[in-house]
């Protein structure tokens, strides 16, 4: 692995090292344990249960994602696995409280690795408090498809942003002696047909995009395990994919283990390709790594050395994450206190997309406000699927027909924006209409000073969603805006959506799925108690024609009880290759609805004095000044490209500035972001020559520009 250039990473690794000093070397520990294990004990560790499907569950088997029996004789605890990146998922347990972090898209909108770390630390702690020692976190699939139902679990379309934040979240979780995964390796970029589709891509382009995000996440987070994906990649299933596994284990020198996704194993021989553990075996056609693997080893079909390697890797992952260490008291669950972490993140990641006529922040003088729709009187929208966190006080509505046949439906997290707005605007009279009848809502809005329409758009694992707002909400917004020009729209969506009414409204706020205390965070952004600080981590297309695949392959194939149902098909990712997201837009000269990186503040910032240095990599330094009259937070972005390359984000600043205050920002590029991957040599090649550097407020913006020459270099992966 290439040495990390980001200074934060060095600090973080220092912290991890001191924690590790209490433990012995994980490799030595894994080897010693392996040497003491019987064949039965080894086989115990390589396959696990889906508790929901287990008859007569053992007393310590929590109804959750997974359970793997331990080896008490050697103090190897049972592995108790919970989803996911946004908090301790509920998995159908009764009245099981947990704090919901905002969605991954919201986290990515903060551009703040520290918030990712703090969020990870909090949910890892709650996992421990609930008895888990493995968290299925670290979703880092790039947003190649804005309709992907799981974008809300991921961290946007940029390699550096997604990889850095996933890594910090993982690192935060593992401070609790809870192992975290990074997932879903690789190219699980859409839900339609995820069990049967073959993702086709040039191997070098894959290295320069999705795999680089995984590589960066692994470097920052040192996760104990990698979870492979459902789909096929260039032929074989991702969980039986020797080329993909060789990259992790050999090229990146990764010592942990590869666990399957649930229902992603198709043969005992998958062990030969490098898969180390079968998860939730009841979801597979048959258990492949239990008795079947025992027989395969006995017959020599799978060498004993491979089984030993599988177990050694699992033990290494557990040891390196602290799971084999004595577990200290995790304290009592305190969701009220932990919700402050979620709120801080939500406030930092809500994105202000439009603000005309100074309608926001809401003036203290606004007297008559009408709040409409989106169940704003109940709570805030959340995303569906295995990552679903259900805090006590949540409200569920039946899922629409296009969704998968499981889960609690559309879940609204408590903390209603309506109540929060009333608390923050005590001088205003605030009326509510549920928006079911656009004409009635518009009539109510007519007499008000300001109308705030909440639009909730549900995304879920197991299905993809159209970009058009569901349940006629576009018509509702248009009707309200026609009767009240001072209309503010607050979107709660998992990813990008279309906005046909954009020209009719004064303000648009993308609140994503803002988690526990999301209502409070929305109120604080709308009233300007905090700055609008979020920046989009994914491009919002103006139309489907702009996408690499205007028609979604496998459209409408939401998951059914038979996971493999349907005719297999291909998704051709060679169309965009490594030019994911904003790079594709630059290549095609498309004008999106909103570009990657975009987001307004309540103040203004000036950029100046760019200096660019070259040599072995690029370093850019420039000054940011708050030229407005309010304190605010800015995220100036640095993009770079060599000849023939589309510009790519090489770093950013996140600066909090008082009016008139300035700060210098320095960004040093990870050279892999500017290099091309050489498949034959298995090396990164940085071409000699001039590299253009631009500083801007979003992808494509050129506030400052410069260039510098880089020396040719060949870098190991
Ligand atoms: C998802 C994983 C999840 C697993 C366990 C799968 O369906 O793809 O992300 O961790 O279930 O619940």
XYZ file of C-alpha atoms and ligand atoms in Angstrom:
729
model
C 0.000 0.000 0.000
C 1.127 3.515 -0.733
C 2.033 5.604 2.287
C -0.702 8.000 3.292
C -0.001 11.614 2.619
C -2.831 13.125 4.616
C -1.393 14.441 7.904
C -4.557 13.452 9.776
C -3.936 9.841 8.925
C -0.540 9.903 10.598
C -2.035 11.324 13.774
C -4.763 8.713 13.673
C -2.358 5.863 13.210
C -0.435 7.100 16.240
C -3.607 6.810 18.310
C -4.345 3.341 16.978
C -0.823 2.221 17.776
C -1.112 3.156 21.445
C -4.349 1.195 21.761
C -2.684 -1.737 20.070
C 0.265 -1.705 22.439
C -1.932 -3.389 25.065
C -2.385 -6.283 22.650
C 0.115 -8.709 21.260
C 0.975 -8.734 17.578
C -2.156 -9.942 15.750
C -0.192 -12.095 13.320
C 1.592 -13.906 16.136
C -1.620 -14.285 18.045
C -3.464 -15.667 15.036
C -0.674 -18.155 14.356
C -0.582 -19.315 17.959
C -4.339 -19.826 18.171
C -4.443 -21.591 14.831
C -1.760 -23.982 16.032
C -3.949 -25.016 18.955
C -7.160 -25.574 17.018
C -8.768 -28.855 16.067
C -10.243 -29.295 12.603
C -13.761 -28.903 14.046
C -12.820 -25.644 15.696
C -11.334 -24.332 12.476
C -14.471 -25.215 10.552
C -16.598 -23.503 13.200
C -15.076 -20.132 12.391
C -15.518 -20.169 8.635
C -19.311 -20.180 8.395
C -22.105 -18.401 10.200
C -25.829 -18.220 10.778
C -28.598 -15.816 9.996
C -30.218 -15.835 13.473
C -33.723 -15.215 12.144
C -33.604 -18.602 10.422
C -32.105 -20.566 13.318
C -34.431 -22.870 15.249
C -33.752 -22.981 19.001
C -31.376 -20.061 19.079
C -28.649 -20.268 21.733
C -29.233 -17.815 24.586
C -26.550 -15.384 23.432
C -27.610 -15.351 19.775
C -29.089 -11.912 19.185
C -31.714 -11.505 16.489
C -29.413 -9.591 14.147
C -27.444 -9.960 10.928
C -25.187 -12.834 11.894
C -23.756 -15.206 14.464
C -20.688 -17.428 14.309
C -19.969 -19.864 17.089
C -16.795 -19.202 19.055
C -14.204 -21.527 20.521
C -14.621 -21.160 24.285
C -11.649 -23.437 25.019
C -9.375 -20.839 23.381
C -11.292 -17.749 24.518
C -12.456 -17.004 20.988
C -15.867 -15.437 21.565
C -18.890 -16.056 19.372
C -18.968 -13.474 16.613
C -22.092 -11.393 16.934
C -22.636 -9.342 13.834
C -24.835 -6.307 13.410
C -25.470 -3.954 10.531
C -24.412 -1.238 9.567
C -22.916 2.171 8.746
C -25.753 4.290 10.093
C -26.090 2.767 13.545
C -27.085 -0.510 15.161
C -29.750 -1.831 12.812
C -32.900 -3.200 14.322
C -33.343 -6.489 12.365
C -36.848 -6.976 13.772
C -36.027 -6.845 17.493
C -38.825 -5.477 19.658
C -38.367 -2.047 21.252
C -34.638 -2.049 20.736
C -33.460 1.530 20.910
C -30.447 2.830 18.977
C -29.224 6.154 17.698
C -29.540 6.656 13.960
C -26.718 8.504 12.272
C -27.672 10.552 9.233
C -27.316 8.760 5.898
C -23.963 8.208 4.265
C -24.774 10.858 1.662
C -25.277 13.366 4.436
C -22.006 12.355 6.080
C -20.240 12.716 2.753
C -21.793 16.170 2.372
C -19.926 17.261 5.501
C -16.567 16.518 3.824
C -15.405 16.081 7.423
C -13.332 13.005 8.349
C -13.567 13.880 12.044
C -17.352 13.638 11.975
C -17.054 10.263 10.244
C -14.730 9.104 13.010
C -16.969 10.434 15.799
C -20.031 8.813 14.247
C -18.200 5.504 13.943
C -17.034 5.730 17.538
C -20.583 6.318 18.745
C -22.267 3.519 16.798
C -19.421 1.120 17.623
C -19.968 1.902 21.285
C -23.682 1.211 20.973
C -22.873 -2.051 19.184
C -20.719 -3.079 22.149
C -23.369 -1.989 24.603
C -25.820 -4.277 22.834
C -23.448 -7.227 22.895
C -22.084 -7.163 19.337
C -18.434 -7.486 18.365
C -18.706 -7.126 14.578
C -20.254 -4.225 12.731
C -21.052 -4.497 9.034
C -20.075 -0.898 8.344
C -17.882 0.717 5.722
C -20.137 0.931 2.642
C -17.878 2.591 0.088
C -19.414 1.704 -3.286
C -19.197 4.760 -5.511
C -22.377 6.403 -6.710
C -22.245 5.390 -10.365
C -26.021 5.176 -10.590
C -28.126 7.928 -8.980
C -31.130 5.580 -8.886
C -29.258 3.014 -6.765
C -31.510 2.266 -3.790
C -28.523 2.013 -1.464
C -26.811 5.291 -2.262
C -27.962 6.525 1.141
C -25.640 3.954 2.742
C -22.673 5.063 0.633
C -20.482 8.130 0.511
C -20.929 9.676 -2.887
C -19.204 9.487 -6.239
C -15.675 10.618 -5.438
C -12.888 8.152 -4.666
C -10.959 10.277 -2.182
C -13.988 11.566 -0.303
C -15.706 8.178 -0.032
C -12.531 6.277 0.814
C -11.400 8.753 3.457
C -14.749 8.967 5.222
C -15.404 5.220 5.125
C -11.948 4.654 6.596
C -12.528 7.117 9.414
C -15.908 5.628 10.250
C -14.331 2.162 10.405
C -11.497 3.454 12.577
C -14.018 5.025 14.941
C -15.963 1.788 15.278
C -12.869 -0.289 15.933
C -11.792 1.895 18.890
C -14.504 -0.069 20.733
C -12.883 -3.442 20.127
C -15.625 -4.065 17.610
C -14.448 -5.297 14.204
C -15.715 -3.348 11.219
C -15.966 -4.474 7.632
C -15.550 -2.438 4.487
C -18.144 -3.380 1.830
C -19.451 -4.350 -0.783
C -16.367 -5.421 -2.704
C -16.944 -4.477 -5.507
C -19.207 -2.668 -7.981
C -22.521 -3.307 -6.205
C -23.610 -0.045 -7.779
C -27.305 -0.825 -8.223
C -29.871 -2.975 -6.476
C -31.920 -4.075 -9.503
C -30.786 -7.618 -10.243
C -27.903 -7.397 -7.783
C -27.717 -11.197 -7.403
C -27.566 -11.952 -11.101
C -25.929 -9.030 -12.861
C -22.403 -9.055 -14.225
C -20.644 -5.725 -13.788
C -18.293 -5.339 -16.724
C -15.361 -2.953 -16.519
C -11.821 -2.606 -17.716
C -9.611 -3.797 -14.820
C -7.415 -0.687 -14.901
C -10.438 1.621 -14.800
C -11.743 -0.357 -11.826
C -8.443 0.148 -10.004
C -8.594 3.878 -10.660
C -12.124 4.196 -9.327
C -14.038 1.890 -6.994
C -11.028 -0.177 -5.960
C -9.024 2.925 -5.105
C -11.853 3.996 -2.789
C -11.613 0.597 -1.060
C -7.844 0.854 -0.889
C -7.987 4.289 0.733
C -10.696 3.143 3.162
C -8.573 0.152 4.173
C -5.505 2.344 4.680
C -7.379 4.782 6.916
C -9.565 2.310 8.757
C -7.642 -0.969 8.877
C -10.913 -2.925 8.937
C -10.742 -6.484 10.231
C -12.742 -7.802 7.262
C -13.774 -7.041 3.709
C -17.310 -8.040 2.671
C -17.616 -9.142 -0.934
C -20.644 -8.201 -3.005
C -23.565 -10.114 -4.526
C -23.002 -9.238 -8.169
C -20.526 -10.698 -10.621
C -17.513 -8.669 -11.707
C -16.086 -9.359 -15.154
C -17.493 -12.877 -15.084
C -17.212 -14.566 -11.701
C -19.310 -13.667 -8.667
C -17.635 -11.041 -6.492
C -17.532 -13.593 -3.660
C -15.691 -16.097 -5.849
C -13.505 -13.674 -7.700
C -9.844 -14.599 -7.680
C -8.663 -11.449 -9.486
C -10.493 -9.234 -6.971
C -9.296 -11.256 -3.979
C -5.699 -11.261 -5.229
C -5.784 -7.484 -5.399
C -6.780 -7.177 -1.747
C -4.649 -9.925 -0.341
C -1.550 -9.728 -2.506
C -1.342 -6.302 -4.079
C -2.578 -4.456 -0.980
C -1.023 -6.923 1.438
C -4.245 -7.060 3.422
C -4.046 -9.526 6.315
C -7.661 -9.639 7.482
C -10.402 -11.857 6.039
C -12.991 -11.725 3.312
C -16.501 -12.505 4.454
C -19.329 -13.093 2.044
C -22.432 -11.004 1.815
C -25.545 -12.834 3.004
C -26.632 -15.273 0.326
C -23.624 -14.539 -1.894
C -21.856 -17.923 -1.791
C -22.517 -20.350 -4.615
C -20.102 -23.252 -4.103
C -17.713 -24.834 -1.634
C -15.012 -24.281 -4.236
C -15.413 -20.520 -3.669
C -12.950 -21.111 -0.820
C -10.320 -21.873 -3.457
C -10.696 -18.438 -5.012
C -9.951 -16.732 -1.692
C -13.272 -16.367 0.123
C -12.593 -16.876 3.834
C -15.971 -16.975 5.514
C -19.554 -17.795 4.531
C -22.024 -15.462 6.256
C -25.684 -16.166 7.030
C -25.467 -19.603 5.414
C -29.230 -20.167 5.593
C -29.548 -17.649 2.755
C -27.353 -19.726 0.451
C -28.804 -22.639 -1.543
C -27.050 -24.894 0.948
C -24.376 -24.335 3.622
C -21.151 -24.512 1.619
C -18.471 -23.934 4.268
C -19.722 -26.305 7.014
C -19.848 -30.053 6.445
C -19.396 -29.592 2.711
C -16.075 -27.839 3.271
C -15.027 -30.478 5.789
C -15.584 -33.115 3.109
C -13.815 -31.033 0.455
C -10.743 -30.705 2.677
C -10.843 -34.412 3.554
C -10.927 -35.325 -0.129
C -8.157 -32.881 -0.984
C -10.405 -30.756 -3.192
C -9.677 -27.807 -0.895
C -6.162 -28.017 0.567
C -5.791 -28.012 4.338
C -3.445 -25.058 3.905
C -6.301 -23.032 2.418
C -8.570 -23.777 5.380
C -5.744 -22.842 7.723
C -5.227 -19.604 5.816
C -8.940 -18.801 6.068
C -8.888 -19.318 9.821
C -5.601 -17.475 10.276
C -7.035 -14.483 8.444
C -10.209 -14.498 10.513
C -8.168 -14.648 13.705
C -5.906 -11.876 12.442
C -8.903 -9.655 11.725
C -10.409 -10.343 15.132
C -7.113 -9.800 16.945
C -6.249 -6.606 15.079
C -9.658 -5.106 15.882
C -9.385 -6.036 19.571
C -12.228 -8.571 19.493
C -10.036 -11.199 21.182
C -9.087 -8.873 24.038
C -10.952 -8.846 27.318
C -14.013 -6.703 26.804
C -14.195 -3.850 29.259
C -17.562 -2.615 30.507
C -19.169 -0.641 27.688
C -21.489 1.228 30.066
C -25.215 1.699 29.736
C -26.896 2.746 26.521
C -27.679 6.460 26.492
C -29.300 7.230 23.163
C -30.261 10.743 24.250
C -26.624 11.700 24.824
C -25.402 9.859 21.730
C -27.930 11.662 19.566
C -25.816 14.805 19.951
C -23.223 13.123 17.704
C -25.875 12.465 15.067
C -27.157 16.027 15.341
C -23.697 17.563 14.914
C -23.221 15.516 11.773
C -26.673 16.399 10.427
C -26.099 20.109 10.941
C -22.789 19.908 9.106
C -24.132 17.992 6.127
C -27.467 19.559 5.226
C -26.997 21.239 1.840
C -28.519 24.566 0.814
C -29.042 24.316 -2.944
C -30.934 27.501 -3.690
C -31.635 30.653 -1.693
C -33.137 33.608 -3.506
C -34.386 36.841 -2.098
C -32.827 36.069 1.263
C -35.717 33.819 2.248
C -33.309 31.809 4.372
C -32.321 31.914 7.120
C -35.909 32.322 8.257
C -36.278 35.832 9.587
C -37.149 36.154 13.240
C -39.839 38.516 11.960
C -41.642 35.824 9.932
C -45.017 35.626 11.594
C -47.153 33.234 9.599
C -45.456 30.066 8.420
C -47.117 27.062 6.844
C -45.352 23.703 6.971
C -46.587 21.172 4.435
C -46.122 17.474 3.755
C -43.347 14.929 4.202
C -44.769 13.773 7.549
C -42.951 16.771 9.023
C -45.316 16.526 11.968
C -44.030 13.026 12.754
C -40.333 12.797 12.047
C -37.727 12.476 9.316
C -37.394 9.885 6.555
C -34.842 7.076 6.744
C -33.609 4.478 4.256
C -34.780 0.867 4.161
C -33.030 -2.485 4.217
C -30.473 -4.228 6.389
C -29.068 -0.911 7.610
C -32.433 0.229 8.968
C -32.058 1.701 12.445
C -35.354 2.009 14.315
C -35.054 4.285 17.341
C -37.889 4.027 19.850
C -40.587 6.484 18.835
C -40.197 5.808 15.084
C -43.287 5.577 12.882
C -43.597 3.120 9.980
C -45.791 3.358 6.913
C -46.354 0.424 4.540
C -43.670 0.133 1.885
C -44.702 0.804 -1.708
C -45.198 -2.171 -4.018
C -41.930 -1.672 -5.888
C -39.930 -2.271 -2.686
C -38.494 -5.629 -1.554
C -40.791 -8.008 0.352
C -39.113 -7.520 3.722
C -38.467 -4.812 6.318
C -40.605 -2.535 8.430
C -41.731 -0.249 5.587
C -40.991 3.458 5.372
C -39.585 4.449 8.743
C -39.677 8.010 10.021
C -37.269 8.726 12.830
C -38.615 10.716 15.731
C -37.857 14.372 16.165
C -40.472 16.113 14.030
C -39.220 19.160 12.089
C -42.571 20.850 12.792
C -42.075 20.720 16.559
C -38.458 21.835 16.225
C -39.448 24.814 14.066
C -42.083 25.826 16.602
C -39.501 25.666 19.381
C -36.977 27.718 17.409
C -39.475 30.329 16.194
C -41.578 31.082 19.257
C -42.795 34.370 17.770
C -44.330 32.773 14.676
C -47.633 31.022 14.211
C -46.907 27.770 12.392
C -49.703 25.791 10.744
C -49.392 22.297 9.245
C -51.021 20.572 6.306
C -50.122 16.988 5.424
C -50.025 17.783 1.710
C -52.317 14.955 0.667
C -54.480 17.448 -1.222
C -52.262 19.918 -3.149
C -55.105 22.407 -3.646
C -55.919 22.465 0.060
C -52.230 22.878 0.967
C -51.818 25.663 -1.594
C -54.861 27.493 -0.223
C -53.370 27.380 3.267
C -49.991 28.544 1.940
C -51.567 31.494 0.139
C -52.048 33.649 3.187
C -48.717 32.791 4.818
C -45.455 34.762 4.894
C -43.507 31.612 4.025
C -44.452 28.086 2.972
C -42.064 25.257 3.778
C -42.787 22.045 1.863
C -41.135 18.863 3.101
C -40.682 16.201 0.422
C -39.743 12.699 1.600
C -38.393 10.281 -1.012
C -37.868 6.672 0.095
C -34.890 4.617 -0.985
C -34.241 1.081 0.102
C -31.882 -1.811 -0.253
C -33.240 -4.449 -2.624
C -34.742 -2.024 -5.168
C -33.819 1.089 -7.095
C -35.982 4.191 -7.152
C -36.848 6.625 -9.912
C -35.456 10.144 -9.492
C -38.925 11.684 -9.642
C -40.305 12.499 -6.203
C -42.754 9.834 -5.092
C -46.442 10.267 -4.223
C -47.172 13.255 -6.425
C -44.929 15.511 -4.365
C -43.774 17.454 -7.454
C -47.376 18.521 -8.060
C -47.737 19.473 -4.409
C -44.654 21.699 -4.502
C -45.711 23.307 -7.789
C -49.206 24.015 -6.449
C -47.915 25.579 -3.241
C -45.278 27.646 -5.080
C -47.934 28.918 -7.481
C -49.876 30.337 -4.560
C -46.968 31.464 -2.418
C -43.797 32.695 -4.140
C -41.937 32.491 -0.827
C -41.764 28.720 -0.884
C -38.917 26.762 0.657
C -38.519 23.056 -0.203
C -36.814 20.706 2.237
C -35.883 17.419 0.554
C -35.359 14.230 2.518
C -33.965 11.882 -0.131
C -31.448 9.067 -0.264
C -29.684 10.468 -3.307
C -30.208 12.850 -6.220
C -33.755 13.693 -7.324
C -35.240 15.778 -10.115
C -36.717 19.199 -9.314
C -39.106 20.265 -12.084
C -40.395 23.074 -9.828
C -36.919 24.510 -9.144
C -37.591 27.788 -10.965
C -40.782 28.389 -8.988
C -39.433 28.169 -5.437
C -37.122 30.515 -3.562
C -35.094 28.024 -1.577
C -34.181 24.344 -1.649
C -32.534 22.478 1.195
C -31.303 18.885 0.753
C -31.545 17.354 4.233
C -30.965 13.747 3.048
C -31.975 11.248 5.748
C -30.825 13.292 8.727
C -31.086 10.649 11.482
C -31.915 10.969 15.171
C -32.449 14.667 15.881
C -32.683 15.350 12.160
C -35.740 17.529 12.752
C -33.780 19.658 15.176
C -30.861 19.939 12.758
C -33.160 21.023 9.925
C -34.696 23.699 12.150
C -31.275 25.004 13.148
C -30.146 25.266 9.537
C -33.403 26.898 8.394
C -33.218 29.476 11.174
C -29.512 30.099 10.616
C -28.441 29.086 14.111
C -25.803 27.136 12.236
C -24.469 27.855 8.779
C -25.611 25.790 5.819
C -22.362 23.884 5.480
C -23.038 20.771 3.363
C -21.688 20.270 -0.161
C -23.085 17.661 -2.560
C -21.115 14.394 -2.713
C -22.860 13.390 -5.940
C -23.980 15.143 -9.097
C -27.717 15.807 -9.448
C -28.536 15.107 -13.114
C -30.785 17.450 -15.059
C -32.223 14.491 -16.985
C -31.722 10.767 -17.446
C -30.138 11.456 -20.855
C -27.074 12.780 -19.071
C -26.361 9.468 -17.332
C -23.919 6.890 -18.710
C -26.877 4.478 -18.765
C -30.075 6.481 -19.271
C -32.049 3.274 -19.024
C -31.330 1.367 -15.840
C -30.290 -2.187 -16.711
C -32.656 -4.630 -15.037
C -35.059 -1.816 -14.212
C -37.899 -2.934 -11.956
C -36.117 -6.098 -10.749
C -36.517 -5.562 -7.051
C -35.414 -8.384 -4.800
C -37.720 -11.329 -4.204
C -37.571 -14.248 -1.766
C -35.768 -16.224 -4.482
C -32.604 -14.154 -4.629
C -31.475 -15.533 -7.980
C -34.774 -14.940 -9.799
C -34.573 -13.365 -13.244
C -32.474 -13.629 -16.364
C -28.841 -12.670 -15.810
C -27.699 -9.490 -17.548
C -24.674 -7.236 -17.889
C -24.097 -3.702 -16.753
C -21.453 -2.048 -18.866
C -19.386 0.231 -16.633
C -16.910 0.755 -19.448
C -19.147 3.552 -20.671
C -17.797 5.861 -17.993
C -14.913 3.657 -16.809
C -12.995 5.535 -14.132
C -14.738 8.803 -15.051
C -17.413 8.370 -12.414
C -19.851 11.153 -11.562
C -18.570 14.675 -12.141
C -15.737 13.427 -14.363
C -18.308 11.927 -16.715
C -20.167 15.256 -16.786
C -16.965 17.093 -17.646
C -16.123 14.562 -20.349
C -19.566 14.926 -21.948
C -19.864 18.696 -21.289
C -23.222 18.045 -19.595
C -24.800 20.735 -17.429
C -26.229 18.955 -14.413
C -29.014 20.287 -12.219
C -26.486 20.655 -9.396
C -22.828 19.696 -9.657
C -20.775 17.601 -7.254
C -19.389 19.750 -4.442
C -22.102 22.374 -4.733
C -23.734 23.968 -1.704
C -24.455 27.501 -0.556
C -23.517 29.088 2.731
C -25.277 31.953 4.501
C -22.093 33.960 3.974
C -19.661 34.385 1.066
C -16.044 33.365 0.644
C -13.238 34.649 -1.543
C -10.368 32.482 -2.768
C -6.979 33.968 -3.709
C -3.220 33.568 -3.828
C -2.985 30.080 -5.313
C 0.493 28.574 -5.343
C 1.046 25.194 -6.917
C 4.170 23.119 -6.445
C 5.042 20.003 -8.445
C 7.787 17.402 -8.354
C 6.756 14.019 -6.981
C 3.202 15.157 -6.359
C 1.075 18.298 -6.450
C 0.729 20.685 -3.551
C -1.680 23.606 -3.743
C -1.894 26.442 -1.235
C -4.428 29.257 -1.332
C -6.247 31.647 0.946
C -9.944 31.618 1.869
C -11.597 34.730 3.322
C -15.091 35.118 4.699
C -16.244 38.291 2.934
C -19.763 38.267 4.363
C -21.232 39.495 7.616
C -21.891 36.160 9.291
C -19.637 33.394 10.536
C -19.686 30.408 8.195
C -18.135 27.164 7.059
C -16.653 26.656 3.620
C -15.313 23.654 1.742
C -13.044 24.925 -1.025
C -12.160 22.091 -3.367
C -9.000 21.418 -5.336
C -9.237 19.500 -8.601
C -6.369 18.453 -10.853
C -5.700 16.633 -14.100
C -2.848 15.814 -16.418
C -3.060 15.809 -20.195
C -6.067 13.848 -21.407
C -7.461 13.271 -17.911
C -10.751 14.542 -16.524
C -10.256 16.635 -13.425
C -10.423 14.828 -10.125
C -10.759 16.038 -6.542
C -7.317 15.870 -4.939
C -8.264 17.476 -1.638
C -10.305 20.100 0.081
C -10.319 22.441 3.039
C -13.066 22.726 5.601
C -12.734 26.095 7.239
C -14.866 27.820 9.804
C -14.360 31.571 9.492
C -15.683 34.655 11.232
C -16.599 37.655 9.080
C -13.415 39.081 7.590
C -11.298 36.175 8.777
C -8.864 34.396 6.406
C -7.187 31.013 6.484
C -4.585 29.389 4.256
C -5.480 25.948 2.959
C -2.885 23.477 1.722
C -3.741 20.314 -0.152
C -1.225 17.643 -1.145
C -2.369 15.095 -3.703
C -2.173 11.380 -3.182
C -0.287 10.683 -6.449
C -2.513 7.680 -7.206
C -5.327 10.146 -7.904
C -3.311 11.514 -10.821
C -1.774 8.266 -12.024
C -3.028 5.621 -14.362
C -2.981 1.962 -13.420
C -0.856 -0.370 -15.517
C -2.528 -3.765 -15.499
C 0.418 -5.777 -16.768
C 3.055 -4.219 -14.520
C 0.526 -3.987 -11.636
C 1.778 -0.503 -10.823
C 0.561 3.056 -10.862
C 2.256 5.176 -13.478
C 2.434 8.875 -12.961
C 3.158 10.517 -16.282
C 5.706 13.335 -16.433
C 4.298 16.651 -17.545
C 2.190 19.644 -16.639
C -0.844 19.129 -14.414
C -3.622 21.673 -14.283
C -4.935 22.598 -10.843
C -8.194 24.426 -10.219
C -9.689 25.656 -6.969
C -13.434 26.004 -6.936
C -16.683 25.842 -5.043
C -17.811 22.724 -6.900
C -16.729 20.425 -9.719
C -16.249 22.457 -12.871
C -15.952 25.789 -11.043
C -12.705 27.648 -11.691
C -12.181 30.299 -9.045
C -8.381 29.959 -9.197
C -6.105 28.024 -11.447
C -2.481 27.118 -11.841
C -0.293 24.287 -12.941
C 2.892 22.472 -12.083
C 5.077 19.780 -13.575
C 5.283 16.319 -12.099
C 8.133 13.876 -12.516
C 7.412 10.480 -13.950
C 7.016 7.870 -11.244
C 6.042 4.279 -10.844
C 4.186 3.479 -7.631
C 3.420 0.165 -5.995
C -0.251 -0.408 -5.245
C -26.451 -6.615 2.712
C -25.258 -6.335 3.600
C -25.589 -6.642 5.030
C -26.043 -8.091 5.116
C -26.367 -8.538 6.523
C -27.031 -7.974 2.958
O -28.246 -8.100 2.318
O -26.092 -6.471 1.360
O -24.859 -4.997 3.481
O -24.508 -6.376 5.856
O -27.194 -8.240 4.313
O -27.547 -8.031 6.966
